Amino acid sequence: MFHRGAPIRFGVRALLVLVAAGMLGGLASAQDETEAVASPRWAIAVHGGAGKWSREMPADQREAVERSLREALAAGQKILAAGGSALDAVETVVAMLEDDPQFNAGRGAVFTHAGTHELDAAIMDGATLRTGAVAGVTTVKNPVRAARLVMERSTHVLLVGAGADEFAVMNGCERVGQAYFFTSRRFRELEEVRAAAGLAPLGTPAYGLPDEQPGETQPVPEGAGGTVGCVALDADGRLAAATSTGGLTGKLPGRVGDAPICGAGTFADGRCAVSCTGQGEQFIRHGIARRVAWLVVERGLAVDEAARQCLEEVLQPGDGGLIAVDRAGRISMRATTVAMPRGAADSSGRFETAIWFDE
Amino acid sequence: MFHRGAPIRFGVRALLVLVAAGMLGGLASAQDETEAVASPRWAIAVHGGAGKWSREMPADQREAVERSLREALAAGQKILAAGGSALDAVETVVAMLEDDPQFNAGRGAVFTHAGTHELDAAIMDGATLRTGAVAGVTTVKNPVRAARLVMERSTHVLLVGAGADEFAVMNGCERVGQAYFFTSRRFRELEEVRAAAGLAPLGTPAYGLPDEQPGETQPVPEGAGGTVGCVALDADGRLAAATSTGGLTGKLPGRVGDAPICGAGTFADGRCAVSCTGQGEQFIRHGIARRVAWLVVERGLAVDEAARQCLEEVLQPGDGGLIAVDRAGRISMRATTVAMPRGAADSSGRFETAIWFDE
């Protein structure tokens, strides 16, 4: 359409039409189609939370985190390689990491200020824009499964607190006691946060110190695990995202972060799927997950450049990170923290995990 | 810069620079500055919910709704005319409508499926992007005041459920029993919704039928009142938005709509402030409040055209409406329902209220 360097002659009206066409995605789709020739059929990425974990971490701890990421990634890969949906892949991967006490989601979730666990999760189907989320649940073993049920079996998109717990159980989610989520590592972190704020130690969680816990029958590695999330593109071209978290250590009871907020910590549409991790309040304020998707559509940016702009130009240094995948299977995994356990796989044979950046 | 109709001669590189400049707001700011000469010093708009109220409504009911809007608008006007902040104006206006049993916010809130009241509210300061919200509170007389306290006295932006109630009371919010929110009109609506779903009548709210209620000492007019919201520009050029609601009649306990979600039902930045009303799930999915603001920045649209595109091209017909004001004091008040009680005032002497469209 254009010949580089040749002068073009349009009236203002024609120029505006071109500008509008570019904004509406015309230029961006042309770009996508050009690169789609070499695109993978499916792609998936996973994260285990942005954080400040030291590179001095013992090898066995590092290996335990990477092994969990590889296992979760492999489960998602299996679903996608068999023609399964992006939605099933992200739910499965996130549920596996919720069950893993190394991560701050499901079992192993951090403690609120009051010594309890309150869990948030969301899932979104980019093909239909359907989405479901739960926040502040206290008895749901796998919050991401509850989020999917909210999406599929209610007319709502976000349920919180006791109503969300009740909905989840009535719809077949496995129910657990608060002690199920206990790990001594997270309780120690709470006591440290309380001490730093000049508060007396709690001594025990609000539900008492569990005698024996699934998460404690084997010592939980002091690894690099935070919020978890997954994004995927399936072979039918559908995108999906899911995120699950216990939130911030020492948060006020009732505090909801970005993970369960559509467009803040979790978002998927027809072009892009995004899952975020970090200072949730910042991700909510700036609507980061949706912003990545909008930059792809509105400015025709590659998904990795959109992610970079959000993390480096909109958020503050150290606020966190995100993973994203676009409809051509291009994956972005970035953070402005030193580390973000993460992994990526696609139909071209890519399969990799990492924890720190610039290694 | 351009002469209409004259041919322009640029290389592709120069064209792209121009396009980028336009997208980054260069063209839009020039436009704002041109029009700012005649701009009002301050401006404010209020809504009382998008809905399907019949034009056959008796004159006294219609008048009762418009009188409430005028009183709230006048209170906001007074703050802004005296040089007060947009933030104070929107909080005051929304709190007045929360106290008014005609509207579905605070006193007069609708009932959940279980015969209880669960209230949501948010406030946002466009100048700083600070924001606070509460959802699912059950004992806070004025949820919008609790939202402002979350913004100002916590490091969080969203508190839900019992934790939000506790935070509000500890920070000085007036506490009330659930029966404070009772109106027979809303309870009748719940019984109708339950009957339509084939469910047995509840007979009484979960807290029993109140003997005597502030909202019932004078019969509550069966007027056109729903969710409430306010947007304002103050004389210092700061924008703010606030929204408060009881949600949907017959909602699942724990359901959170768009009102307390930053970027869904409530948003303000340096360019634009927005408060929405309608099918909350749709406004969350599409991030409508933030989308209006983004269309203003990214496409250089006038705020009213941005609102029109969101309501008519993104949402479905009948999904709801919104009010918005930009930094030049231009106000948009639109809905795809037949009615949205609303009002607008500014420093040029404008002061108007209306309920239906196309009257």
XYZ file of C-alpha atoms in Angstrom:
718
model
C 0.000 0.000 0.000
C 2.834 2.407 0.846
C 6.169 2.512 -0.934
C 8.781 3.451 1.604
C 10.305 6.825 0.855
C 7.926 7.648 -1.991
C 5.871 10.760 -1.361
C 2.187 10.114 -0.710
C -0.554 12.472 -1.681
C -3.753 12.395 0.330
C -6.148 15.068 1.466
C -6.716 15.430 5.201
C -9.857 13.339 4.933
C -7.986 10.394 3.452
C -5.271 10.700 6.050
C -7.840 10.548 8.835
C -9.378 7.441 7.308
C -5.966 5.810 7.312
C -5.341 6.823 10.892
C -8.729 5.454 11.937
C -8.100 2.202 10.084
C -4.784 1.822 11.899
C -6.393 2.502 15.252
C -9.147 0.028 14.577
C -6.616 -2.701 14.138
C -6.194 -2.775 10.375
C -2.453 -2.247 10.509
C -2.100 -4.558 13.472
C -3.929 -7.443 11.830
C -1.842 -7.096 8.700
C 1.207 -7.455 10.920
C -0.217 -10.491 12.693
C -1.066 -12.214 9.449
C 2.425 -11.657 8.088
C 3.989 -13.346 11.084
C 1.311 -15.992 11.454
C 3.026 -18.097 8.789
C 5.578 -19.240 11.350
C 3.201 -19.151 14.339
C 2.911 -22.079 16.713
C -0.442 -23.886 16.678
C -0.781 -23.504 20.443
C 1.196 -21.789 23.190
C 1.127 -21.579 26.968
C 2.914 -19.638 29.692
C 2.820 -19.886 33.468
C 4.073 -17.716 36.310
C 4.613 -18.289 40.018
C 4.674 -14.664 41.179
C 6.994 -11.672 40.864
C 9.362 -11.324 43.807
C 12.687 -10.386 45.329
C 14.055 -13.873 45.942
C 17.817 -13.999 46.311
C 19.976 -15.639 43.647
C 21.797 -17.273 46.537
C 18.837 -19.640 46.979
C 20.070 -23.226 47.571
C 19.974 -25.405 44.464
C 17.409 -27.850 45.904
C 14.939 -25.044 46.619
C 15.369 -23.589 43.176
C 14.970 -27.027 41.646
C 11.777 -27.669 43.626
C 10.165 -24.507 42.224
C 11.263 -25.205 38.671
C 10.086 -28.801 38.907
C 6.625 -27.619 39.941
C 6.531 -25.170 37.052
C 7.628 -27.879 34.594
C 4.985 -30.296 35.847
C 2.221 -27.700 35.620
C 3.418 -26.555 32.201
C 3.549 -30.150 30.976
C -0.049 -30.701 32.111
C -1.179 -27.636 30.171
C 0.911 -28.671 27.179
C -0.729 -32.089 27.169
C -4.216 -30.577 27.062
C -3.336 -28.160 24.268
C -1.404 -30.705 22.195
C -4.458 -32.984 22.311
C -6.659 -30.176 20.939
C -8.101 -29.219 24.327
C -9.267 -25.714 25.140
C -7.157 -22.859 26.423
C -9.736 -22.528 29.201
C -9.175 -26.119 30.387
C -5.417 -25.667 30.143
C -5.224 -22.526 32.290
C -7.631 -23.931 34.884
C -5.674 -27.182 35.181
C -2.292 -25.482 35.435
C -3.440 -22.967 38.043
C -5.203 -25.638 40.104
C -1.986 -27.712 40.182
C -0.035 -24.721 41.486
C -2.794 -24.017 44.033
C -2.248 -27.548 45.356
C 1.500 -26.939 45.624
C 2.389 -25.426 49.019
C 5.389 -23.560 47.582
C 3.141 -20.971 45.946
C 0.969 -18.258 47.473
C -2.315 -19.656 46.141
C -4.536 -22.374 47.573
C -2.396 -24.525 49.892
C 0.534 -22.380 51.029
C -1.421 -19.114 50.818
C -0.150 -16.226 52.924
C -1.872 -15.033 56.103
C -3.987 -11.933 56.584
C -3.202 -9.515 59.373
C -5.656 -11.496 61.529
C -3.929 -14.849 61.006
C -6.423 -16.235 58.483
C -6.325 -17.153 54.785
C -8.475 -15.346 52.186
C -8.095 -16.455 48.594
C -8.780 -14.731 45.273
C -8.922 -16.174 41.747
C -10.237 -15.405 38.283
C -10.531 -17.035 34.882
C -11.429 -15.473 31.530
C -12.299 -16.889 28.126
C -11.001 -14.542 25.446
C -13.157 -16.014 22.691
C -16.428 -15.065 24.412
C -15.274 -12.504 27.029
C -16.996 -14.681 29.608
C -15.284 -14.439 32.965
C -15.719 -15.578 36.555
C -13.941 -14.771 39.779
C -14.048 -15.277 43.529
C -12.471 -13.141 46.225
C -12.021 -13.561 49.947
C -12.971 -17.246 49.942
C -11.819 -19.177 52.988
C -12.908 -22.801 52.519
C -12.462 -23.544 48.795
C -9.579 -25.900 48.049
C -9.179 -24.615 44.486
C -10.381 -21.051 44.043
C -9.727 -21.148 40.274
C -12.290 -23.954 39.921
C -14.813 -21.855 41.859
C -14.060 -18.940 39.514
C -14.813 -21.126 36.495
C -18.104 -22.243 38.066
C -19.080 -18.605 38.680
C -18.476 -18.045 34.967
C -20.395 -21.107 33.811
C -23.184 -21.525 36.347
C -24.133 -18.035 37.483
C -25.179 -14.844 35.749
C -22.515 -13.004 37.758
C -18.783 -12.502 37.223
C -17.533 -11.859 40.750
C -18.623 -13.438 44.031
C -16.921 -12.573 47.321
C -16.724 -13.792 50.908
C -19.136 -16.251 52.463
C -21.504 -16.068 49.462
C -18.672 -17.203 47.203
C -17.734 -20.071 49.532
C -21.354 -21.180 49.647
C -21.774 -20.986 45.863
C -18.580 -22.991 45.349
C -19.593 -25.804 47.673
C -23.152 -25.933 46.294
C -21.631 -26.318 42.837
C -19.388 -29.190 43.781
C -16.083 -27.557 44.743
C -14.049 -29.403 47.316
C -14.333 -27.743 50.732
C -11.474 -27.614 53.224
C -10.850 -26.079 56.634
C -8.591 -23.037 56.962
C -5.843 -25.241 58.416
C -5.533 -26.937 55.008
C -3.835 -23.775 53.728
C -1.288 -23.639 56.573
C 2.461 -23.644 56.021
C 4.910 -22.673 58.757
C 6.887 -20.624 56.223
C 3.913 -18.310 55.578
C 3.035 -18.027 59.238
C 6.621 -17.012 60.027
C 6.353 -14.353 57.291
C 3.221 -12.967 58.944
C 4.918 -12.766 62.323
C 7.819 -10.904 60.662
C 5.424 -8.425 59.043
C 3.616 -7.903 62.342
C 6.892 -7.429 64.223
C 8.081 -4.871 61.647
C 4.832 -2.962 62.266
C 5.454 -3.056 66.022
C 2.633 -5.527 66.689
C 2.674 -8.388 69.163
C 3.181 -11.860 67.673
C 0.007 -13.893 67.147
C 1.706 -17.094 68.313
C -0.702 -19.267 66.349
C -2.986 -18.757 63.334
C -6.573 -17.741 64.123
C -7.545 -21.417 63.721
C -4.769 -22.683 66.003
C -1.576 -24.488 65.013
C -2.487 -27.584 62.992
C -1.076 -30.815 64.424
C -0.493 -32.391 61.082
C -0.976 -30.818 57.689
C -0.669 -32.111 54.160
C 1.636 -29.203 53.414
C 3.812 -29.990 56.405
C 4.170 -33.751 56.294
C 7.043 -32.964 53.950
C 8.859 -29.738 54.838
C 7.847 -27.023 52.383
C 10.877 -25.718 50.480
C 11.580 -22.056 51.180
C 11.451 -21.477 47.463
C 10.539 -18.629 45.195
C 6.781 -18.953 45.081
C 4.091 -16.265 44.953
C 0.835 -15.654 43.093
C 0.246 -18.082 40.230
C -1.166 -17.527 36.764
C -1.426 -19.070 33.333
C -2.237 -17.856 29.826
C -2.845 -20.025 26.791
C -3.662 -20.059 23.096
C -5.266 -23.261 21.873
C -5.214 -24.879 18.442
C -8.638 -23.398 17.680
C -7.209 -19.903 18.190
C -8.959 -19.305 21.511
C -7.155 -17.440 24.295
C -7.666 -17.767 28.063
C -6.128 -16.467 31.271
C -6.355 -17.456 34.943
C -4.753 -16.123 38.128
C -4.937 -17.292 41.759
C -3.469 -15.818 44.925
C -3.560 -15.593 48.689
C -2.816 -11.874 48.344
C -0.377 -9.933 50.502
C 1.062 -11.168 53.800
C -0.563 -9.166 56.596
C -3.303 -7.713 54.375
C -6.420 -6.368 56.063
C -9.189 -8.960 56.234
C -11.474 -8.265 53.269
C -8.703 -6.843 51.078
C -9.081 -7.811 47.428
C -6.146 -7.467 45.059
C -5.899 -7.445 41.279
C -6.004 -11.191 40.601
C -9.836 -11.560 40.671
C -10.518 -8.202 39.024
C -11.277 -8.496 35.321
C -8.890 -6.190 33.463
C -6.605 -5.616 36.453
C -4.791 -8.900 37.190
C -6.541 -11.155 34.683
C -7.838 -10.507 31.166
C -8.342 -12.237 27.839
C -9.977 -11.187 24.592
C -9.690 -12.274 20.987
C -6.188 -10.851 20.624
C -4.356 -11.452 23.854
C -4.486 -13.159 27.282
C -2.766 -11.702 30.347
C -2.091 -12.750 33.967
C -0.387 -10.342 36.387
C 1.429 -10.522 39.710
C 2.699 -7.840 42.070
C 1.435 -4.833 44.005
C -2.229 -5.511 43.308
C -3.423 -2.011 44.116
C -1.187 -0.624 41.371
C -2.423 -3.165 38.841
C -6.051 -2.279 39.704
C -5.491 1.483 39.518
C -3.891 1.234 36.082
C -5.994 -1.650 34.737
C -2.817 -3.388 33.606
C -4.115 -6.686 32.154
C -6.663 -4.893 29.958
C -4.130 -2.171 29.147
C -1.742 -4.731 27.639
C -4.568 -6.034 25.433
C -5.630 -2.510 24.459
C -2.130 -1.445 23.516
C -2.003 -4.441 21.193
C -5.281 -3.411 19.553
C -5.117 0.381 19.731
C -1.452 0.969 18.954
C -0.707 -2.211 17.056
C 2.095 -3.084 19.473
C 3.612 -6.520 19.751
C 2.417 -8.110 22.981
C 5.910 -8.035 24.518
C 6.285 -4.319 23.810
C 2.802 -3.686 25.254
C 3.825 -5.581 28.395
C 7.102 -3.645 28.607
C 5.328 -0.283 28.337
C 2.837 -1.223 31.076
C 5.512 -2.467 33.468
C 8.177 0.159 32.785
C 6.239 3.280 31.782
C 2.914 2.985 33.604
C 3.789 1.100 36.800
C 6.597 1.940 39.232
C 9.866 -0.026 39.313
C 9.435 -3.206 41.361
C 5.635 -3.214 41.151
C 5.557 -6.694 39.617
C 5.289 -8.628 36.409
C 3.007 -10.381 33.974
C 2.742 -13.093 31.387
C 0.848 -12.679 28.133
C 0.230 -14.567 24.933
C -1.266 -13.230 21.717
C -3.298 -14.948 19.021
C -0.159 -15.705 17.028
C 1.276 -17.608 19.993
C 3.862 -14.955 20.879
C 4.623 -15.058 24.588
C 5.774 -12.242 26.855
C 7.080 -12.894 30.401
C 8.359 -9.791 32.137
C 8.738 -8.274 35.579
C 10.428 -5.294 37.149
C 11.374 -7.421 40.142
C 14.593 -9.470 40.055
C 12.683 -12.718 39.784
C 9.455 -14.268 38.529
C 9.302 -18.074 38.405
C 7.905 -18.747 34.945
C 7.652 -21.148 32.085
C 6.647 -21.251 28.440
C 5.838 -23.972 25.951
C 4.408 -24.128 22.454
C 3.698 -26.479 19.575
C 7.048 -25.721 17.944
C 8.799 -27.643 20.722
C 9.618 -24.746 23.016
C 9.617 -25.806 26.680
C 11.485 -23.689 29.209
C 11.360 -22.473 32.781
C 13.305 -19.811 34.678
C 13.197 -17.902 37.968
C 15.500 -14.855 37.786
C 15.973 -12.361 34.982
C 19.295 -11.624 33.250
C 20.804 -14.967 34.137
C -0.895 22.326 10.634
C -3.004 20.832 7.809
C -4.834 22.829 5.169
C -8.069 21.089 4.392
C -8.154 19.790 0.846
C -4.546 20.695 0.007
C -2.405 17.703 -0.862
C 0.159 16.794 1.784
C 3.483 15.300 1.028
C 5.122 13.128 3.671
C 7.219 10.011 3.562
C 5.872 6.957 5.391
C 8.197 7.690 8.310
C 6.772 11.198 8.780
C 3.223 9.850 8.500
C 3.857 7.322 11.246
C 5.281 10.034 13.494
C 2.124 12.051 12.954
C -0.079 9.062 13.673
C 1.861 8.267 16.846
C 1.666 11.886 17.996
C -2.091 11.829 17.534
C -2.427 8.566 19.415
C -0.325 9.850 22.271
C -2.700 12.690 22.817
C -0.928 15.483 20.960
C -3.904 16.190 18.700
C -6.357 15.721 21.542
C -4.656 18.218 23.845
C -4.504 20.849 21.119
C -8.273 20.363 20.681
C -8.916 20.688 24.420
C -6.896 23.854 24.695
C -8.740 25.452 21.800
C -12.078 24.835 23.437
C -10.919 25.628 26.947
C -11.401 29.353 26.299
C -15.143 28.957 26.736
C -14.938 26.141 29.312
C -16.784 26.344 32.624
C -14.550 26.680 35.681
C -16.236 23.708 37.338
C -18.865 21.170 36.334
C -20.806 18.348 37.974
C -23.208 15.613 36.888
C -25.260 13.117 38.862
C -27.241 9.996 37.981
C -29.831 7.928 39.788
C -29.578 4.729 37.745
C -30.474 3.569 34.244
C -33.885 1.906 34.076
C -37.121 1.076 32.328
C -39.445 3.316 34.324
C -42.685 4.143 32.550
C -43.347 7.649 31.304
C -46.826 7.203 32.796
C -45.335 7.686 36.266
C -47.587 9.970 38.377
C -46.381 13.578 38.523
C -45.745 13.500 42.289
C -43.427 10.508 41.997
C -41.520 12.034 39.144
C -41.250 15.286 41.056
C -39.950 13.508 44.165
C -37.092 11.962 42.170
C -36.215 15.214 40.418
C -36.335 17.126 43.697
C -33.814 14.705 45.233
C -31.544 15.090 42.220
C -31.792 18.888 42.390
C -30.978 18.929 46.096
C -27.979 16.648 45.675
C -26.778 18.585 42.642
C -27.139 21.870 44.523
C -25.039 20.508 47.392
C -22.295 19.542 44.958
C -22.599 22.863 43.166
C -22.159 24.720 46.443
C -18.921 22.864 47.231
C -17.472 23.452 43.767
C -18.555 27.107 43.549
C -16.777 27.737 46.861
C -13.559 26.278 45.445
C -13.978 22.873 47.130
C -12.587 19.673 45.672
C -14.239 17.416 43.109
C -13.596 14.579 45.556
C -15.622 16.281 48.312
C -18.377 17.121 45.845
C -18.881 13.595 44.529
C -18.725 12.076 48.023
C -21.303 14.539 49.379
C -23.691 14.106 46.452
C -23.535 10.311 46.527
C -23.950 10.189 50.328
C -27.111 12.343 50.048
C -28.594 9.957 47.502
C -27.580 6.981 49.688
C -29.647 8.537 52.485
C -32.633 8.926 50.140
C -34.786 5.773 50.172
C -35.915 6.326 46.576
C -32.569 5.164 45.211
C -30.962 1.723 45.208
C -27.983 2.742 47.354
C -27.699 2.979 51.133
C -31.232 3.320 52.551
C -33.620 1.881 49.984
C -31.094 -0.665 48.651
C -32.505 -3.733 46.925
C -32.549 -7.203 48.477
C -30.314 -10.148 47.692
C -31.829 -13.505 46.849
C -31.556 -14.342 50.571
C -33.524 -11.299 51.737
C -30.516 -9.260 52.894
C -28.819 -6.039 51.769
C -25.233 -5.972 50.458
C -23.880 -2.620 49.375
C -21.070 -1.609 47.001
C -19.422 1.779 46.457
C -16.282 3.344 45.026
C -14.632 6.740 44.754
C -11.687 7.829 42.600
C -9.507 10.929 42.504
C -8.485 11.601 38.909
C -5.631 13.935 39.839
C -3.721 11.236 41.740
C -5.390 8.006 40.534
C -5.978 7.188 44.191
C -9.125 5.123 44.642
C -11.015 3.258 47.325
C -13.983 0.913 47.289
C -16.061 -1.398 49.440
C -18.233 -4.301 48.332
C -20.715 -6.508 50.098
C -20.899 -4.304 53.196
C -23.988 -4.864 55.338
C -23.812 -2.408 58.250
C -22.339 0.814 56.804
C -24.850 3.646 56.547
C -22.888 5.404 53.780
C -20.757 3.024 51.736
C -19.275 5.898 49.704
C -17.759 7.341 52.893
C -16.258 3.936 53.703
C -14.829 3.848 50.167
C -13.132 7.207 50.709
C -11.666 5.987 53.996
C -10.266 2.892 52.267
C -8.590 5.289 49.832
C -7.226 7.610 52.478
C -6.484 5.388 55.465
C -5.447 2.035 54.057
C -2.831 0.856 51.580
C -5.577 -1.072 49.770
C -8.138 -0.056 47.146
C -10.895 -2.635 47.647
C -12.203 -4.165 50.861
C -15.122 -6.602 50.863
C -17.539 -8.252 53.267
C -17.107 -8.346 57.034
C -13.542 -6.993 56.799
C -14.865 -3.908 55.006
C -17.624 -3.375 57.583
C -15.084 -3.671 60.396
C -12.648 -1.266 58.719
C -15.440 1.268 58.157
C -16.610 1.244 61.757
C -13.078 1.367 63.141
C -12.493 4.442 60.991
C -15.552 6.283 62.209
C -18.281 5.370 59.707
C -21.787 5.332 61.089
C -22.979 1.753 61.668
C -26.596 0.675 61.178
C -28.546 -2.567 61.360
C -29.729 -4.247 58.151
C -33.280 -3.074 58.859
C -32.120 0.518 58.299
C -31.952 -0.239 54.564
C -35.510 -1.659 54.410
C -38.197 -0.294 52.123
C -41.380 -2.218 51.376
C -41.058 -1.287 47.698
C -37.724 -3.147 47.389
C -38.961 -6.134 49.373
C -41.977 -6.419 47.067
C -39.604 -6.338 44.085
C -37.620 -9.232 45.580
C -40.772 -11.283 46.075
C -41.701 -10.620 42.432
C -38.265 -11.739 41.233
C -38.466 -14.870 43.378
C -41.986 -15.647 42.143
C -40.878 -15.228 38.514
C -38.114 -17.790 39.221
C -40.694 -20.193 40.687
C -39.422 -19.756 44.255
C -41.541 -19.567 47.400
C -42.039 -16.080 48.868
C -39.762 -15.205 51.778
C -42.579 -13.430 53.636
C -40.143 -11.250 55.546
C -36.552 -10.082 55.033
C -33.855 -12.242 56.646
C -33.800 -9.773 59.553
C -37.584 -9.796 60.024
C -40.057 -7.069 59.067
C -39.032 -3.847 60.787
C -41.766 -2.315 62.989
C -40.833 1.226 62.207
C -38.209 2.400 59.766
C -36.854 5.818 58.893
C -37.553 5.020 55.248
C -41.114 4.038 56.022
C -42.322 6.735 58.421
C -43.099 8.593 55.205
C -44.215 6.259 52.405
C -41.352 5.914 49.896
C -42.432 7.198 46.472
C -42.447 4.465 43.819
C -40.170 6.632 41.743
C -37.460 6.098 39.207
C -34.484 5.388 41.424
C -31.577 3.006 40.942
C -27.806 3.041 41.422
C -26.414 6.509 42.117
C -23.270 8.210 40.884
C -21.586 11.564 40.523
C -18.709 12.991 38.488
C -17.155 16.411 38.939
C -14.484 18.806 37.712
C -13.367 21.386 40.270
C -11.962 24.875 39.796
C -8.425 23.527 40.250
C -8.937 21.232 37.265
C -9.197 18.034 39.315
C -11.665 15.319 38.324
C -13.394 12.762 40.566
C -16.032 10.056 40.307
C -18.107 8.079 42.818
C -20.763 5.370 42.494
C -22.891 3.545 45.080
C -25.400 0.733 44.725
C -27.320 -2.070 46.341
C -26.766 -4.099 43.174
C -29.373 -6.273 41.496
C -32.631 -7.381 43.116
C -32.332 -11.095 43.875
C -28.563 -11.225 43.317
C -26.648 -14.117 44.838
C -25.204 -13.231 48.243
C -21.591 -12.199 47.641
C -22.220 -10.914 44.114
C -20.211 -7.804 43.299
C -21.189 -5.596 40.376
C -19.324 -2.904 38.471
C -19.829 0.036 40.856
C -16.910 -0.767 43.224
C -14.592 -2.018 40.484
C -12.053 0.573 39.389
C -12.351 0.974 35.617
C -15.654 -0.915 35.343
C -18.349 1.227 36.996
C -16.177 4.018 38.375
C -13.060 5.724 37.002
C -11.295 9.065 36.944
C -7.955 10.222 35.614
C -6.507 13.554 34.563
C -8.724 13.749 31.488
C -12.109 12.384 32.388
C -14.311 11.084 35.246
C -16.973 8.407 34.703
C -19.749 6.739 36.744
C -21.798 3.893 35.241
C -25.114 2.154 35.915
C -26.715 -0.936 34.454
C -25.959 -4.629 33.937
C -22.834 -4.644 36.072
C -21.416 -7.846 34.635
C -21.346 -6.272 31.169
C -19.636 -3.132 32.457
C -16.989 -5.261 34.207
C -16.364 -7.481 31.185
C -15.835 -4.490 28.900
C -14.174 -2.177 31.442
C -16.532 0.595 30.418
C -15.570 3.468 32.753
C -11.883 3.148 31.869
C -12.754 2.572 28.213
C -14.499 5.950 28.004
C -11.382 7.620 29.437
C -9.102 5.688 27.085
C -11.110 6.576 24.007
C -10.724 10.232 24.979
C -6.946 9.842 25.286
C -6.176 7.251 22.621
C -8.532 8.357 19.866
C -8.914 11.995 20.813
C -12.707 11.589 21.000
C -14.968 14.077 22.708
C -16.170 12.546 25.965
C -19.772 12.323 24.720
C -18.721 10.438 21.598
C -16.561 8.124 23.708
C -19.589 7.439 25.934
C -21.797 6.857 22.872
C -19.370 4.349 21.363
C -19.112 2.416 24.639
C -22.869 2.258 25.163
C -23.935 1.689 21.550
C -21.036 -0.177 19.959
C -19.461 -2.133 22.809
C -22.387 -2.900 25.146
C -25.718 -4.430 24.178
C -28.884 -2.317 23.806
C -30.487 -1.772 27.206
C -27.343 -2.611 29.187
C -27.355 0.752 30.956
C -25.894 4.218 30.961
C -23.223 6.493 32.312
C -22.307 10.048 33.162
C -18.915 11.557 32.401
C -17.172 14.906 32.573
C -13.870 15.865 30.978
C -11.221 18.359 32.061
C -12.842 21.088 29.957
C -16.118 20.647 31.881
C -17.956 18.949 29.006
C -20.609 16.604 30.369
C -22.038 13.439 28.821
C -25.169 11.750 30.210
C -26.317 8.793 28.146
C -28.111 5.480 28.475
C -29.536 2.819 26.171
C -32.476 2.394 28.545
C -35.532 4.654 28.200
C -34.706 6.509 31.385
C -31.851 7.566 33.654
C -32.644 10.138 36.337
C -29.815 12.642 35.991
C -28.702 16.188 36.499
C -25.928 18.532 35.421
C -24.649 21.882 36.619
C -21.636 24.053 35.888
C -20.108 27.452 36.597
C -21.692 28.973 33.495
C -25.113 28.755 35.169
C -26.262 25.439 33.754
C -28.523 23.576 36.198
C -30.845 20.888 34.853
C -32.382 17.540 35.719
C -34.280 14.950 33.668
C -35.485 11.367 33.896
C -36.433 10.061 30.432
C -34.615 10.504 27.139
C -36.142 12.098 24.024
C -38.700 14.110 26.003
